[in-house]
mmCIF file of C-alpha atoms (C1' of nucleotides) in Angstrom:
data_model
loop_
_atom_site.group_PDB
_atom_site.id
_atom_site.type_symbol
_atom_site.label_atom_id
_atom_site.label_comp_id
_atom_site.label_asym_id
_atom_site.label_seq_id
_atom_site.Cartn_x
_atom_site.Cartn_y
_atom_site.Cartn_z
ATOM 1 C CA UNK H 22 -2.954 3.466 4.002
ATOM 2 C CA UNK H 23 0.165 1.766 5.214
ATOM 3 C CA UNK H 24 3.164 1.360 2.961
ATOM 4 C CA UNK H 25 6.347 -0.564 3.645
ATOM 5 C CA UNK H 26 7.682 1.510 6.595
ATOM 6 C CA UNK H 27 4.338 1.439 8.398
ATOM 7 C CA UNK H 28 3.919 -2.313 7.876
ATOM 8 C CA UNK H 29 7.485 -2.910 9.062
ATOM 9 C CA UNK H 30 6.805 -0.956 12.269
ATOM 10 C CA UNK H 31 3.801 -3.220 12.850
ATOM 11 C CA UNK H 32 5.811 -6.342 11.995
ATOM 12 C CA UNK H 33 8.470 -5.502 14.564
ATOM 13 C CA UNK H 34 5.886 -4.842 17.231
ATOM 14 C CA UNK H 35 4.097 -8.107 16.581
ATOM 15 C CA UNK H 36 7.290 -10.138 16.333
ATOM 16 C CA UNK H 37 8.461 -9.151 19.809
ATOM 17 C CA UNK H 38 5.236 -10.310 21.390
ATOM 18 C CA UNK H 39 3.975 -13.162 19.190
ATOM 19 C CA UNK H 40 7.032 -15.230 18.275
ATOM 20 C CA UNK H 41 6.800 -18.485 20.227
ATOM 21 C CA UNK H 42 3.200 -17.778 21.282
ATOM 22 C CA UNK H 43 0.243 -20.069 20.556
ATOM 23 C CA UNK H 44 -2.872 -18.565 18.988
ATOM 24 C CA UNK H 45 -6.035 -19.306 20.931
ATOM 25 C CA UNK H 46 -9.719 -18.551 20.387
ATOM 26 C CA UNK H 47 -10.602 -16.366 17.384
ATOM 27 C CA UNK H 48 -13.665 -14.120 17.459
ATOM 28 C CA UNK H 49 -14.793 -13.038 14.009
ATOM 29 C CA UNK H 50 -16.562 -9.757 14.698
ATOM 30 C CA UNK H 51 -17.153 -8.950 11.010
ATOM 31 C CA UNK H 52 -16.780 -11.866 8.557
ATOM 32 C CA UNK H 53 -16.026 -9.480 5.670
ATOM 33 C CA UNK H 54 -12.465 -9.236 6.994
ATOM 34 C CA UNK H 55 -12.028 -12.927 6.036
ATOM 35 C CA UNK H 56 -13.289 -12.580 2.457
ATOM 36 C CA UNK H 57 -9.941 -13.832 1.177
ATOM 37 C CA UNK H 58 -10.138 -16.926 3.368
ATOM 38 C CA UNK H 59 -12.488 -18.645 0.966
ATOM 39 C CA UNK H 60 -13.154 -21.696 3.167
ATOM 40 C CA UNK H 61 -14.951 -19.442 5.656
ATOM 41 C CA UNK H 62 -14.655 -18.363 9.305
ATOM 42 C CA UNK H 63 -15.090 -21.874 10.781
ATOM 43 C CA UNK H 64 -12.173 -23.174 8.748
ATOM 44 C CA UNK H 65 -10.134 -20.090 9.698
ATOM 45 C CA UNK H 66 -10.737 -20.793 13.385
ATOM 46 C CA UNK H 67 -9.801 -24.463 13.007
ATOM 47 C CA UNK H 68 -6.530 -23.667 11.241
ATOM 48 C CA UNK H 69 -5.394 -21.063 13.751
ATOM 49 C CA UNK H 70 -6.471 -22.758 17.002
ATOM 50 C CA UNK H 71 -3.406 -23.827 18.970
ATOM 51 C CA UNK H 72 -0.940 -22.955 16.198
ATOM 52 C CA UNK H 73 2.370 -21.560 17.469
ATOM 53 C CA UNK H 74 3.855 -18.488 15.753
ATOM 54 C CA UNK H 75 7.414 -19.298 14.646
ATOM 55 C CA UNK H 76 8.231 -15.941 12.979
ATOM 56 C CA UNK H 77 6.560 -12.727 11.788
ATOM 57 C CA UNK H 78 7.599 -11.969 8.222
ATOM 58 C CA UNK H 79 6.943 -9.165 5.722
ATOM 59 C CA UNK H 80 7.383 -8.721 1.999
ATOM 60 C CA UNK H 81 6.348 -5.315 0.686
ATOM 61 C CA UNK H 82 3.012 -4.490 2.310
ATOM 62 C CA UNK H 83 2.112 -8.128 3.045
ATOM 63 C CA UNK H 84 2.655 -9.423 6.569
ATOM 64 C CA UNK H 85 2.327 -12.993 7.782
ATOM 65 C CA UNK H 86 2.700 -15.099 10.893
ATOM 66 C CA UNK H 87 4.575 -18.317 10.124
ATOM 67 C CA UNK H 88 2.814 -21.097 12.006
ATOM 68 C CA UNK H 89 4.249 -24.390 13.288
ATOM 69 C CA UNK H 90 1.539 -26.118 11.242
ATOM 70 C CA UNK H 91 3.462 -25.163 8.105
ATOM 71 C CA UNK H 92 0.789 -22.663 7.057
ATOM 72 C CA UNK H 93 0.807 -18.870 7.342
ATOM 73 C CA UNK H 94 -1.674 -16.417 8.803
ATOM 74 C CA UNK H 95 -1.471 -13.804 6.043
ATOM 75 C CA UNK H 96 -2.539 -10.196 6.580
ATOM 76 C CA UNK H 97 -2.825 -7.159 4.362
ATOM 77 C CA UNK H 98 -3.763 -3.880 6.030
ATOM 78 C CA UNK H 99 -5.303 -2.343 2.913
ATOM 79 C CA UNK H 100 -5.955 1.387 3.289
ATOM 80 C CA UNK H 101 -7.016 1.572 6.918
ATOM 81 C CA UNK H 102 -6.093 -1.675 8.694
ATOM 82 C CA UNK H 103 -4.492 -1.789 12.144
ATOM 83 C CA UNK H 104 -3.091 -4.706 14.135
ATOM 84 C CA UNK H 105 -3.188 -3.908 17.837
ATOM 85 C CA UNK H 106 -1.962 -5.748 20.926
ATOM 86 C CA UNK H 107 -4.452 -4.818 23.615
ATOM 87 C CA UNK H 108 -5.379 -5.826 27.134
ATOM 88 C CA UNK H 109 -8.787 -7.519 26.853
ATOM 89 C CA UNK H 110 -10.413 -5.017 29.210
ATOM 90 C CA UNK H 111 -9.812 -2.144 26.758
ATOM 91 C CA UNK H 112 -13.195 -1.370 25.130
ATOM 92 C CA UNK H 113 -13.606 -2.633 21.569
ATOM 93 C CA UNK H 114 -12.580 -0.179 18.887
ATOM 94 C CA UNK H 115 -15.386 1.122 16.656
ATOM 95 C CA UNK H 116 -14.099 -0.794 13.630
ATOM 96 C CA UNK H 117 -12.903 -3.965 15.369
ATOM 97 C CA UNK H 118 -13.281 -6.828 12.853
ATOM 98 C CA UNK H 119 -11.478 -9.787 14.463
ATOM 99 C CA UNK H 120 -9.937 -10.744 17.802
ATOM 100 C CA UNK H 121 -7.386 -13.465 18.607
ATOM 101 C CA UNK H 122 -6.755 -14.578 22.175
ATOM 102 C CA UNK H 123 -3.154 -15.513 22.899
ATOM 103 C CA UNK H 124 -2.265 -18.795 24.611
ATOM 104 C CA UNK H 125 -1.006 -18.462 28.162
ATOM 105 C CA UNK H 126 -1.520 -14.702 28.319
ATOM 106 C CA UNK H 127 -4.863 -13.450 29.616
ATOM 107 C CA UNK H 128 -3.405 -9.923 29.669
ATOM 108 C CA UNK H 129 -3.044 -9.406 25.914
ATOM 109 C CA UNK H 130 -4.984 -10.091 22.726
ATOM 110 C CA UNK H 131 -4.418 -9.406 19.041
ATOM 111 C CA UNK H 132 -7.038 -7.197 17.370
ATOM 112 C CA UNK H 133 -7.576 -6.438 13.697
ATOM 113 C CA UNK H 134 -9.248 -3.041 13.351
ATOM 114 C CA UNK H 135 -10.096 -1.781 9.856
ATOM 115 C CA UNK H 136 -12.429 1.084 9.016
ATOM 116 C CA UNK H 137 -12.759 0.442 5.287
ATOM 117 C CA UNK H 138 -12.302 -3.362 5.215
ATOM 118 C CA UNK H 139 -9.949 -3.261 2.244
ATOM 119 C CA UNK H 140 -7.635 -5.241 4.522
ATOM 120 C CA UNK H 141 -7.964 -8.982 5.046
ATOM 121 C CA UNK H 142 -6.687 -12.064 6.849
ATOM 122 C CA UNK H 143 -6.396 -15.622 5.541
ATOM 123 C CA UNK H 144 -4.665 -18.855 6.482
ATOM 124 C CA UNK H 145 -2.755 -20.019 3.423
ATOM 125 C CA UNK H 146 -0.334 -22.708 2.281
ATOM 126 C CA UNK H 147 3.346 -21.844 1.851
ATOM 127 C CA UNK H 148 4.917 -22.290 -1.583
ATOM 128 C CA UNK H 149 8.586 -22.083 -2.673
ATOM 129 C CA UNK H 150 9.866 -18.553 -3.341
ATOM 130 C CA UNK H 151 10.442 -18.251 -7.112
ATOM 131 C CA UNK H 152 14.089 -17.229 -6.636
ATOM 132 C CA UNK H 153 14.777 -19.820 -3.919
ATOM 133 C CA UNK H 154 15.925 -17.212 -1.400
ATOM 134 C CA UNK H 155 14.441 -16.318 1.999
ATOM 135 C CA UNK H 156 10.883 -15.135 1.450
ATOM 136 C CA UNK H 157 10.956 -11.841 3.309
ATOM 137 C CA UNK H 158 12.025 -9.850 6.350
ATOM 138 C CA UNK H 159 11.723 -11.663 9.694
ATOM 139 C CA UNK H 160 13.065 -11.298 13.217
ATOM 140 C CA UNK H 161 14.329 -14.616 14.494
ATOM 141 C CA UNK H 162 17.961 -14.051 13.528
ATOM 142 C CA UNK H 163 17.970 -17.042 11.218
ATOM 143 C CA UNK H 164 16.737 -16.240 7.708
ATOM 144 C CA UNK H 165 13.034 -16.844 7.051
ATOM 145 C CA UNK H 166 12.257 -19.994 5.084
ATOM 146 C CA UNK H 167 12.609 -19.778 1.295
ATOM 147 C CA UNK H 168 8.830 -19.987 1.190
ATOM 148 C CA UNK H 169 5.975 -17.556 0.621
ATOM 149 C CA UNK H 170 2.256 -17.616 1.348
ATOM 150 C CA UNK H 171 0.682 -18.639 -1.969
ATOM 151 C CA UNK H 172 -1.101 -15.291 -2.537
ATOM 152 C CA UNK H 173 2.267 -13.474 -2.158
ATOM 153 C CA UNK H 174 4.099 -15.564 -4.761
ATOM 154 C CA UNK H 175 3.622 -12.910 -7.458
ATOM 155 C CA UNK H 176 4.774 -10.020 -5.234
ATOM 156 C CA UNK H 177 8.303 -8.779 -5.966
ATOM 157 C CA UNK H 178 10.944 -8.188 -3.309
ATOM 158 C CA UNK H 179 10.950 -4.736 -1.730
ATOM 159 C CA UNK H 180 13.695 -2.066 -1.718
ATOM 160 C CA UNK H 181 14.795 -2.894 1.846
ATOM 161 C CA UNK H 182 15.055 -6.660 1.208
ATOM 162 C CA UNK H 183 18.739 -7.761 1.330
ATOM 163 C CA UNK H 184 17.947 -10.444 -1.257
ATOM 164 C CA UNK H 185 16.583 -7.948 -3.780
ATOM 165 C CA UNK H 186 18.281 -8.484 -7.150
ATOM 166 C CA UNK H 187 18.965 -4.842 -7.918
ATOM 167 C CA UNK H 188 20.421 -5.501 -11.356
ATOM 168 C CA UNK H 189 17.328 -7.425 -12.353
ATOM 169 C CA UNK H 190 15.039 -4.688 -11.037
ATOM 170 C CA UNK H 191 16.923 -1.973 -12.956
ATOM 171 C CA UNK H 192 16.819 -4.020 -16.160
ATOM 172 C CA UNK H 193 13.086 -4.573 -15.824
ATOM 173 C CA UNK H 194 12.427 -0.929 -14.927
ATOM 174 C CA UNK H 195 14.461 0.421 -17.834
ATOM 175 C CA UNK H 196 12.431 -1.427 -20.462
ATOM 176 C CA UNK H 197 9.054 -0.268 -19.166
ATOM 177 C CA UNK H 198 7.411 2.252 -21.454
ATOM 178 C CA UNK H 199 4.865 3.214 -18.800
ATOM 179 C CA UNK H 200 5.264 6.270 -16.596
ATOM 180 C CA UNK H 201 7.860 5.837 -13.890
ATOM 181 C CA UNK H 202 5.429 6.271 -10.983
ATOM 182 C CA UNK H 203 3.110 3.645 -12.406
ATOM 183 C CA UNK H 204 6.123 1.319 -12.491
ATOM 184 C CA UNK H 205 7.102 2.126 -8.887
ATOM 185 C CA UNK H 206 3.560 1.291 -7.758
ATOM 186 C CA UNK H 207 3.569 -2.081 -9.557
ATOM 187 C CA UNK H 208 3.992 -4.561 -6.703
ATOM 188 C CA UNK H 209 5.017 -7.276 -9.166
ATOM 189 C CA UNK H 210 8.037 -5.175 -10.219
ATOM 190 C CA UNK H 211 9.117 -3.873 -6.806
ATOM 191 C CA UNK H 212 6.922 -4.056 -3.720
ATOM 192 C CA UNK H 213 6.190 -1.872 -0.722
ATOM 193 C CA UNK H 214 5.972 1.485 -2.519
ATOM 194 C CA UNK H 215 2.629 3.300 -2.352
ATOM 195 C CA UNK H 216 1.371 6.744 -3.237
ATOM 196 C CA UNK H 217 3.207 8.628 -0.457
ATOM 197 C CA UNK H 218 6.687 7.206 -0.869
ATOM 198 C CA UNK H 219 6.472 7.156 -4.662
ATOM 199 C CA UNK H 220 5.827 10.910 -4.663
ATOM 200 C CA UNK H 221 8.456 11.614 -2.003
ATOM 201 C CA UNK H 222 11.137 9.561 -3.772
ATOM 202 C CA UNK H 223 10.368 11.119 -7.161
ATOM 203 C CA UNK H 224 10.691 14.577 -5.613
ATOM 204 C CA UNK H 225 14.033 13.699 -4.021
ATOM 205 C CA UNK H 226 15.315 12.355 -7.325
ATOM 206 C CA UNK H 227 13.928 15.336 -9.269
ATOM 207 C CA UNK H 228 11.890 13.094 -11.569
ATOM 208 C CA UNK H 229 8.355 13.837 -12.793
ATOM 209 C CA UNK H 230 5.894 10.957 -12.272
ATOM 210 C CA UNK H 231 4.908 10.906 -15.940
ATOM 211 C CA UNK H 232 8.434 10.443 -17.286
ATOM 212 C CA UNK H 233 8.766 7.183 -19.165
ATOM 213 C CA UNK H 234 10.615 4.600 -17.061
ATOM 214 C CA UNK H 235 12.469 3.454 -20.163
ATOM 215 C CA UNK H 236 13.582 7.035 -20.725
ATOM 216 C CA UNK H 237 15.621 7.066 -17.508
ATOM 217 C CA UNK H 238 19.339 6.499 -17.683
ATOM 218 C CA UNK H 239 20.688 3.626 -15.615
ATOM 219 C CA UNK H 240 22.381 6.048 -13.155
ATOM 220 C CA UNK H 241 19.124 8.012 -13.015
ATOM 221 C CA UNK H 242 17.152 4.874 -12.205
ATOM 222 C CA UNK H 243 19.722 3.951 -9.562
ATOM 223 C CA UNK H 244 19.390 7.408 -7.982
ATOM 224 C CA UNK H 245 15.629 6.983 -7.907
ATOM 225 C CA UNK H 246 15.925 3.579 -6.236
ATOM 226 C CA UNK H 247 18.326 5.081 -3.693
ATOM 227 C CA UNK H 248 15.825 7.881 -3.053
ATOM 228 C CA UNK H 249 13.149 5.255 -2.379
ATOM 229 C CA UNK H 250 15.452 3.481 0.083
ATOM 230 C CA UNK H 251 16.446 6.707 1.815
ATOM 231 C CA UNK H 252 12.940 8.039 2.273
ATOM 232 C CA UNK H 253 11.690 4.674 3.513
ATOM 233 C CA UNK H 254 14.617 4.324 5.906
ATOM 234 C CA UNK H 255 13.993 7.780 7.345
ATOM 235 C CA UNK H 256 10.281 7.066 7.700
ATOM 236 C CA UNK H 257 11.005 3.797 9.480
ATOM 237 C CA UNK H 258 13.268 5.621 11.935
ATOM 238 C CA UNK H 259 10.378 8.003 12.711
ATOM 239 C CA UNK H 260 7.905 5.175 13.271
ATOM 240 C CA UNK H 261 6.140 5.645 9.921
ATOM 241 C CA UNK H 262 3.822 8.295 8.472
ATOM 242 C CA UNK H 263 0.562 9.179 10.242
ATOM 243 C CA UNK H 264 -1.531 12.161 9.313
ATOM 244 C CA UNK H 265 -4.560 10.911 11.181
ATOM 245 C CA UNK H 266 -5.446 8.156 13.612
ATOM 246 C CA UNK H 267 -5.732 5.552 10.858
ATOM 247 C CA UNK H 268 -2.091 4.572 10.983
ATOM 248 C CA UNK H 269 -0.725 3.471 14.347
ATOM 249 C CA UNK H 270 1.736 0.870 15.619
ATOM 250 C CA UNK H 271 0.689 -2.198 17.650
ATOM 251 C CA UNK H 272 0.418 -0.029 20.762
ATOM 252 C CA UNK H 273 -1.863 2.487 19.060
ATOM 253 C CA UNK H 274 0.860 5.148 18.718
ATOM 254 C CA UNK H 275 1.355 7.390 15.669
ATOM 255 C CA UNK H 276 4.542 7.805 13.647
ATOM 256 C CA UNK H 277 6.081 11.206 12.998
ATOM 257 C CA UNK H 278 7.276 11.101 9.404
ATOM 258 C CA UNK H 279 4.371 13.244 8.186
ATOM 259 C CA UNK H 280 6.364 16.224 9.472
ATOM 260 C CA UNK H 281 9.124 15.408 7.009
ATOM 261 C CA UNK H 282 6.962 14.984 3.909
ATOM 262 C CA UNK H 283 8.204 17.244 1.134
ATOM 263 C CA UNK H 284 5.330 17.104 -1.361
ATOM 264 C CA UNK H 285 2.713 14.502 -0.446
ATOM 265 C CA UNK H 286 -0.476 16.203 0.724
ATOM 266 C CA UNK H 287 1.149 19.660 0.419
ATOM 267 C CA UNK H 288 -0.678 21.119 -2.583
ATOM 268 C CA UNK H 289 -0.199 24.892 -2.694
ATOM 269 C CA UNK H 290 2.490 24.878 -0.003
ATOM 270 C CA UNK H 291 6.094 25.810 -0.841
ATOM 271 C CA UNK H 292 8.510 23.161 -2.080
ATOM 272 C CA UNK H 293 11.032 22.497 0.689
ATOM 273 C CA UNK H 294 13.859 22.815 -1.834
ATOM 274 C CA UNK H 295 12.989 25.816 -4.015
ATOM 275 C CA UNK H 296 9.826 27.376 -2.585
ATOM 276 C CA UNK H 297 7.655 26.865 -5.667
ATOM 277 C CA UNK H 298 4.056 25.930 -4.834
ATOM 278 C CA UNK H 299 3.531 22.170 -4.783
ATOM 279 C CA UNK H 300 1.095 20.980 -7.428
ATOM 280 C CA UNK H 301 -1.548 18.269 -7.174
ATOM 281 C CA UNK H 302 -2.577 16.329 -10.282
ATOM 282 C CA UNK H 303 -5.164 13.562 -10.706
ATOM 283 C CA UNK H 304 -3.355 10.262 -11.232
ATOM 284 C CA UNK H 305 -4.832 6.761 -11.462
ATOM 285 C CA UNK H 306 -8.011 7.739 -9.576
ATOM 286 C CA UNK H 307 -5.900 9.333 -6.843
ATOM 287 C CA UNK H 308 -3.345 12.151 -6.694
ATOM 288 C CA UNK H 309 0.243 12.934 -7.538
ATOM 289 C CA UNK H 310 2.126 15.750 -5.827
ATOM 290 C CA UNK H 311 5.116 17.398 -7.505
ATOM 291 C CA UNK H 312 7.216 20.505 -7.424
ATOM 292 C CA UNK H 313 6.762 21.967 -10.922
ATOM 293 C CA UNK H 314 10.264 23.428 -10.845
ATOM 294 C CA UNK H 315 12.237 20.524 -9.351
ATOM 295 C CA UNK H 316 10.264 17.937 -11.335
ATOM 296 C CA UNK H 317 9.476 19.416 -14.759
ATOM 297 C CA UNK H 318 6.794 17.624 -16.726
ATOM 298 C CA UNK H 319 8.269 15.716 -19.677
ATOM 299 C CA UNK H 320 7.641 17.081 -23.142
ATOM 300 C CA UNK H 321 5.235 14.837 -25.056
ATOM 301 C CA UNK H 322 7.163 12.095 -26.819
ATOM 302 C CA UNK H 323 10.409 12.823 -24.993
ATOM 303 C CA UNK H 324 12.590 10.364 -23.154
ATOM 304 C CA UNK H 325 12.084 7.307 -25.293
ATOM 305 C CA UNK H 326 14.378 7.920 -28.242
ATOM 306 C CA UNK H 327 17.561 5.864 -28.063
ATOM 307 C CA UNK H 328 16.141 3.065 -25.942
ATOM 308 C CA UNK H 329 13.143 2.639 -28.171
ATOM 309 C CA UNK H 330 15.516 2.180 -31.114
ATOM 310 C CA UNK H 331 17.506 -0.437 -29.184
ATOM 311 C CA UNK H 332 14.320 -2.300 -28.342
ATOM 312 C CA UNK H 333 13.128 -2.171 -31.915
ATOM 313 C CA UNK H 334 16.423 -3.689 -33.088
ATOM 314 C CA UNK H 335 16.183 -6.449 -30.503
ATOM 315 C CA UNK H 336 12.581 -7.167 -31.415
ATOM 316 C CA UNK H 337 13.329 -7.421 -35.128
ATOM 317 C CA UNK H 338 16.288 -9.757 -34.557
ATOM 318 C CA UNK H 339 14.603 -12.106 -32.123
ATOM 319 C "C1'" DA K 4 1.919 -4.559 -22.779
ATOM 320 C "C1'" DA K 5 -0.214 -0.695 -21.049
ATOM 321 C "C1'" DG K 6 -3.645 2.238 -19.441
ATOM 322 C "C1'" DG K 7 -8.405 3.629 -18.117
ATOM 323 C "C1'" DC K 8 -12.058 2.681 -15.258
ATOM 324 C "C1'" DC K 9 -14.422 0.364 -11.720
ATOM 325 C "C1'" DA K 10 -15.411 -2.283 -7.439
ATOM 326 C "C1'" DC K 11 -14.516 -3.275 -2.869
ATOM 327 C "C1'" DC K 12 -15.847 -0.053 2.001
ATOM 328 C "C1'" DT K 13 -16.448 3.801 5.619
ATOM 329 C "C1'" DG K 14 -16.048 8.381 7.072
ATOM 330 C "C1'" DC K 15 -14.473 13.015 6.851
ATOM 331 C "C1'" DT K 16 -14.408 17.488 4.402
ATOM 332 C "C1'" DT K 17 -16.082 20.757 1.096
ATOM 333 C "C1'" DG K 18 -19.328 23.250 -1.573
ATOM 334 C "C1'" DC K 19 -23.877 24.509 -2.908
ATOM 335 C "C1'" DT C 11 -29.268 22.878 8.200
ATOM 336 C "C1'" DG C 12 -29.057 19.269 4.684
ATOM 337 C "C1'" DC C 13 -27.348 16.845 0.994
ATOM 338 C "C1'" DA C 14 -24.199 15.432 -2.604
ATOM 339 C "C1'" DA C 15 -19.796 15.148 -4.295
ATOM 340 C "C1'" DG C 16 -15.042 14.479 -3.642
ATOM 341 C "C1'" DC C 17 -11.306 12.564 -1.271
ATOM 342 C "C1'" DA C 18 -8.291 8.997 1.481
ATOM 343 C "C1'" DG C 19 -2.041 5.178 2.920
ATOM 344 C "C1'" DG C 20 -4.400 -0.537 -1.747
ATOM 345 C "C1'" DT C 21 -5.455 -4.275 -4.757
ATOM 346 C "C1'" DG C 22 -7.206 -6.517 -8.548
ATOM 347 C "C1'" DG C 23 -10.374 -7.370 -12.381
ATOM 348 C "C1'" DC C 24 -12.289 -6.281 -16.729
ATOM 349 C "C1'" DC C 25 -12.185 -3.831 -20.902
ATOM 350 C "C1'" DT C 26 -10.064 -1.417 -24.675
#
DNA sequence: AAGGCCACCTGCTTGC
DNA sequence: TGCAAGCAGGTGGCCT
């Protein structure tokens, strides 16, 4: 469910309250939420008990609490995960999976609520970031350590990360022969983009999802990356996208960006630019939404000519 | 390398 | 009214 803007809203909410706070008793309501903590719930409790949160950091859709033990409490929200800060006397949510009491504050606890349980929590070791730069987006004012939770080591930087190497990303994107949306969704190429913002950015850039990434021009790819940044920045300013109660911030409040969506979830409704009916296509076991006029489908075999020749020359000479 | 398909889960909506 | 199928913000594995 949540993509980068939604996770960043959650990160900011947690950071305000948790930085400098010790974690206290953990109640594992449903152990399936810890399936990625392979050592089991007892070990999870032991590693979190008494640990002080030194920063709350995000890369793409991954979020972690840096702990003074040197480990990280890593979270992914999956499709339906929520992290809530609640007074303990609020009744348990229907899909409450895990509860963490906070040291020195009987008035607030951290709850992980997740309907579908695609989300998870784990305590993990920190490893050096492959590029040696700060691992993600934090809040302390000083840069986060140049470290990453081990399971995040393969995740690329996201479009809002000041340490993103844009030249490198464009070079890698422009040699991909896969469809451009498939590339945008590849978290090892660029992270944080999911089905909503991929479709919205492609619409803004006037690019069909099935165009070959390698068929883009460099300025075209740059425009697409700028469209991703713009749509994510606007969504962040609106508190994220919620079209139902499954996405909320740490206080349980919805974001408003769904009102600004141009194509996502709008099959049959008029394109906000030209009025043509928005089209829904099956894509990777889910859906893609496009304006057929603003984002014409590529002709079969188009968009790979000159670059394919360049690649072939390179391949034959090295 | 790239793409197709599936699994992991629950719950809501749609169609017969 | 019931029941089945389809759909949902993600990730990752296995197979071609």
